[in-house]
Structures are given as C-alpha cells and as structure tokens.
Amino acid sequence: MIWQSAPSLLSPAVHSIAPSPADIHSHYADLVMSHQQMVASLRESEERFRLLLDSSPEAIFGVDANGICTFVNPACLRMLGYEMDEMLGKSVHALIHHTYPDGRPYPKEHCHVRHSTLQGRPTHVDSEVHWRKDGSSFPVEYWSHPMYRNGELVGAVVTFIDISERKRAEEALRASEARYRAMAEQSADWIWAVDLQGRHTYSNQRGAAMLGYAVDEFLAMEAGELVHPDDLTLYRENFQKAVATAHAWQNVVLRRRHRDGSYRIIESNASPLFDEAGRLIGFQGVDRDITERKQAEERIQFLAHHDSLTGLPNRILLRDRFEHARALADESKTHVAMLFLDLDNFKMVNDTLGHAAGDQLLLNVVERLSRCTRGIDTISRQGGDEFIVLLGEMPDLGTIEGIADEILAGLSEPVEIGGRCLNTSCSIGIAIYPDDGDDFDTLLQKSDTAMYDAKDAGRNTYRFFDVAMNQQAHEHLLLQNRLHQALVREEFLLDFQPQIDIGTGRVIGAEALLRWNSPELGEVEPDRFIPVAEESGLIVPIGSWVMVEACMQAQAWREAGFADITISVNLSAMQFRRPNLIESVAGALNRSGLPPHLLELELTESILLEDAGNNLDTVRRLRALGVRLSIDDFGTGYSSFSYLKRFVVDRLKIDRSFVRDITTDPDDAAIVRAIIQLARSLRLGIVAEGVETREQLAFLLDEGCEEAQGYLLSPPLPAAEFETYLRKRNNK
Ligand code: C2E
Ligand code: MG
Ligand code: MG
C-alpha cells in the first residue's frame, strides 16, 4: 500500500497532469503480469479510481512536493468554487489559506500539509478554515497523506470535509450548556447530580461551599461520606428505593457534615436521570440548607414552652403533659391532681428587696418543690409567683394530701436571700381529674378558685375544689343568658384598631374588635364574654355579624375615597369548624361589595392544629375565595411550626406577650427575632401586636418587622374616630 488508512482510500489518479495512477501502481507490474495484461488492468484500475474520486462527497486534491495542485476532484471544486484549470498547476496554499480564522495572514511556512509532506508524515487537522474563490470561508476538518513514487516522496493527497453544520451544532450546544451552567452556578441552592452508586458527578460551587469544600474535593468523596451517622440508614434506604423504582424523592431532610465539623440540615429534592435508551443512570436535584430555619424553629419551640427564669415548662407545655398524665390515669384507673400554688408574701419580697432577690426566691422555691415531687410529676411556672404542680397516677385523696402537706412544710422553712432570712409560705388550691373536670382548662380554673379559698382561709394551707365555691360558674350562666339577647337587642359594636407600616407611618389595615355594651352589665370585656359565647355556640351568629359589619365598614371607607386598607376579622375555632363558614364569608363579601383580598381572617394556632385534614381543606377553600389569612397570637400555641408549611397563610401576628418585654427580656427578644426570621424564610408577612413604646417599635423595625399594631400607635377606635385617624395618617 502506498497510503496509510485515511477517511478514503485514494489514488492520485484522475484529472492529473502527473503522476498517473499507472505510475503509482507500476511497481506491481514488475511482478507477474504480461505487458498487455498490465495495460488492460491499469485502464480498469484507472476507471475505478476516477469513479471513486468523482463520486466522493469529500473534497480531495493532490499536491506535489512544492505544494502545486496535481489533481482535484469535483467535490473539492464545488466546495471551493473553482474551475478545475484554476486549481491544477497552482499553489493550493495561496488558494485556500489566505488567513488564519482570526484574520492574521497565514504564511505558507506554517502550513501543516507542507510540514507533514516535507517530513513524509500523515497529518490530521481537526478544525481549520478554508477560503473559497469568492472570498468567503468555511470551517473544515482535513487529512493529508504523503505520496511516494518508487520510494521517493513526491507530494501529498489531501482530503477535507465542510464542518459548518457540526460547528453550528457545537456552538449552539456550548451556548445552551453555558447558559444552564451559569444558572446552576448562580443558584443559591445546591444543584447536583449523582450516578447509580450515589457518587456525585456534578455539584455547583454553592453546594460544595455549603459544606466548606471546593467542587473538586467534593466530587472526589465517597457516596454518603458526609451524611450524619444517624441519618445514614434513611439516606441509604431512600436512595435504594429511588434506584429500585426509578422515582425521585422530595423534601428528604438529612444532616451533612461541614468541613468545620458542624452539621448542616439539608432538604433534598431529586428527579431521576435516564440515558437515551431510557435506562436509569442516576439522579439530579436541588438541595437547600435549612439549618437556620430549623434552629430558629427549635429555639422558638423551647422558648415558647419554657419559662425563661426557671427553665420550667410553661402553661403550653403543661397542657401537653396533662394530656399524657390523663391518659396514664385512665389506663391505671387513678387520678391526676392539679395543685395551683401561689406564694403568700412574694409581692412584699419583690417590693422591699428588689427583683433580683425575688428571682432568687423563685429559684429557691423551684428547688424545694422538686424535692417534694417525683420525676413523673410536672412543675410549671405560670408567671409571677404562681406555680402548678401536676401529680400523675394518684391512687387516692390521702396521697394527694400527703404531698400537699409536704410542699407546705418544705416551703415554710426559712430561707436566706441577699443576706436576709425570709419566712415563706404558700397557698395551694387542688382540683382533681376526673372528679372535678375532664379537661385542662376546667381543672386549671377550679384549682385557681380553690387557691383563693386557701388564701381566704388564712394562707399557708391547701384547699380542694368545692362546687359551691365556683362563682365563675355563676357568672358564666349570667353572661350566657344576657348574650342570647344581645344580638337581637343590637348591643354589639365594632372598634377598629389601626395597623401601621412602621416605615411610612401609613395605615395599612384595621383589626375589627368586638365590643359588648350591655344595659344590665355595662361594657363587658371581650376576654370575659367571648369564651362564654364560644362555649355556648353563640359565637357563630355573633361572628357572622362581625364579618358582615366589618366588610360593610371597610367598603364604606373605600367608597368615601380612602385608599384601600385590609380589614382583619378574628375567627374563633367554632366558626372555623362550621360547614357553612365559606358561604358566610362569601356572603359578607357579596353583601358589602368588598374585594376579597382586602379581608383578612385571623386564625389561632389551635384551629390549625386540631383535626388537620378537614381544616386544611377549609383553609384551601378560603384561599380560593381570595381572602387573606393570618395567624393571631403567634408563638403562644403549641407546636407552632410544623403546620406553617402546610397551611398557607399570608401573615403572622406576633403575640403581644412577647412584644411587651422585647426591650427588657432577652428571651422575649430572641423569640421575636426568631419569629421574624421564620416568617422571612417562609416569605410570610409579619405584624407585631401590642406595641406600646417607641423602644419596642424601634426594636421591631431594626429586626425587620415592618408592620405594627398597638396602643402606641392607636387604641381600638369607634368607626368615626378611626376615620379621623385614617384621614390624618394617610393624608386624604
Ligand atoms: P386579639 O385578636 O389578639 O386582639 C388584640 C387585643 O389586644 C385587643 O383586645 C386589643 O384591644 C388589645 N391591644 C391592642 N393594642 C394593645 C397594646 O398596645 N397593649 C395591650 N396590652 N393590648 C393591646 P380586646 O379588644 O380586648 O380583644 C381581646 C381578644 O378577644 C382578641 O384578641 C380576640 O382574640 C378576641 N376578639 C375580639 N373581637 C373578636 C371577634 O369579633 N371575634 C372573635 N372570635 N374574637 C374576638
Ligand atoms: Mg386578633
Ligand atoms: Mg392577637
């Protein structure tokens, strides 16, 4: 063979001035053929090569040792735009290599073909530019092979193909890949791909940096290497299941170790990757670092369920403990005792020795209380000098009396605080499950009542609850009777409390607050009559009235030309559970003509907690109406967060008990900060309730809470006064 393998097997045969195919094949002739046979065979061979060259889609030409064109095929002429006689006998370099692709001159001395020809080597150039006769150019890939005659190097044969299409496709692919890569790299999330062994095949920088690594270091790691040991099973099972089913996973939360040894909490979402044949080859996904959000949640959880001074469970957690104790008592047919405990002279200690001494005394009391109780009992601080001790699995009254006596004795020992010896004592009221009531609130109220009885009896003693003592039951009955007529007798009114954008000072909303002006009882506080209305079911018609009245008023302000503000209406749990809630809301909107997005319903955390399935549906239907939803008194309910993601609401209202002490109590400040952070990470609006001082307002604004409601800005106002306020604030 004369040439090594090439894209085509060729002979410098056709359209040539020299050498002819006969020349090239002459050394075969020395062998066996006779002269005639040889001539005939050569003619046949020449025909074959001519056909081959003429029909080749690839451009082919030959050059001699000086780069002069010795033959050229039609494809080459077609691609370059020359006639055959314009190429044959001419320097090919001058015809097709005017410049480099970037326009610089391309001297003959640089020519690859020339070099390889001179050195007798084949050459392959992946991508270069050829010029046409008309001055245009196009990208080519070419091969050049040296030609020998009788062992002497006589030139080269060059083959090239037009690769414009390929270049365009490559360019488009590169551009789209660059676009996606830039998007992936700039994402704030971790974007990754893994193979079926779980090894990372791609990670954006953000993902690796999330764990403190460079991308290369990260990709070199073993699958699952950084997963927290306790999460490894979850990680493996999840991955194996995904591989087995070729299904992705969603919201899988895993801890992964950061380079600095800490763990980040990462939420993972993936989708399967398939090759062209439809076989699963791995997964790709987007993960998010949710550590801060989780920490904020945990911190709020703790702060919201514990008393900051003593670290004891607060009432919210106590309620939960009670539920456990009740279940145990039911099982063992025993009792739960709730001891409501109030220190007898605490106010005096606080007033004369100061708050620091008061705090010390409280800590001392906790210490002594825990000595009198067992591990399964719960001691909880209710605030101030009030404690509740919950005694589980009490077999009889005598046991309870025994413990109460012990507590009285323990607390009446003198104690030294701030260098002074103090005599302390307490009064205890006791209510018993199931004898005095079934539920936490009833027992709480009854033990409280009993505690006052103990005080009346001269302090430093305990009393059990006695039905005759229950004056509240009496009042309850009274209120309930009057409430029945209040709607018909039109004794209800609404006040409106402005909600302000702290930054601009503008009124952005109003909370409608129910007022009851009873001819017999005078003005009754909502906190007194609303619980009664709830218990008796009267809150449903009253709540409907509030809804219509509030919408009408808001629409009246719009029609009077005031800029739109949101009207917030409180919704009680009982209203929420009613099947006709949606109709009632829709009815109020229809009657008033108020656009739905200007009505906000304030739900309580407890509404969202119970019977989650149905409630979720109600929330969805309310949202479908277009009204806004907020969570009132946020932070006080139990387990405030798990549902936040499920129940789509627009705003959180920070409970005023937290706002009250934000500038003095670091724990409350931390809670508020965490709530704001949580709202931000869930992209919820946030409004602070009960803002009473400039300092509180400044703190809130500093922390990023932009909306506030409270006495500092305005108390709840009758409609007419609210209108004046609105005019002044919003410059109508
Ligand atoms: P809420 O929804 O948290 O309403 C805010 C309460 O905080 C109002 O008490 C308001 O007067 C009071 N407030 C506002 N600013 C401040 C402040 O700066 N400092 C302090 N300490 N308090 C402030 P209000 O009007 O007595 O209402 C008490 C509760 O009664 C409401 O709490 C709400 O849960 C309920 N309520 C009121 N109206 C309705 C109603 O129409 N339907 C239902 N279901 N509940 C209602
Ligand atoms: Mg409210
Ligand atoms: Mg509130």
Coordinates of N, CA, C and O and ligand atoms in Angstrom, one line a residue, residues 511 513 570 602 632-633 653 689, ligand 2:
E511 N -57.9 46.1 62.5 CA -58.5 44.9 63.1 C -59.8 45.2 63.7 O -59.9 46.2 64.5
L513 N -62.6 44.7 66.3 CA -62.6 44.1 67.6 C -64.0 44.3 68.2 O -64.6 45.4 68.2
N570 N -61.4 38.5 63.5 CA -61.0 37.4 64.3 C -62.0 36.2 64.1 O -63.2 36.5 64.1
E602 N -58.2 36.2 60.9 CA -57.2 35.9 61.8 C -57.6 34.5 62.5 O -58.6 34.4 63.1
D632 N -53.1 34.6 64.4 CA -53.1 35.5 65.5 C -52.3 35.0 66.7 O -52.2 33.7 66.9
D633 N -51.9 35.8 67.6 CA -51.2 35.4 68.8 C -50.1 34.4 68.5 O -50.0 33.4 69.3
K653 N -49.0 37.2 63.2 CA -49.2 38.3 64.2 C -48.4 37.9 65.5 O -48.8 36.9 66.1
E689 N -48.2 42.8 67.5 CA -49.3 43.2 68.3 C -48.9 43.9 69.5 O -47.8 43.5 70.1
Ligands
MG2 MG -56.8 39.3 66.7

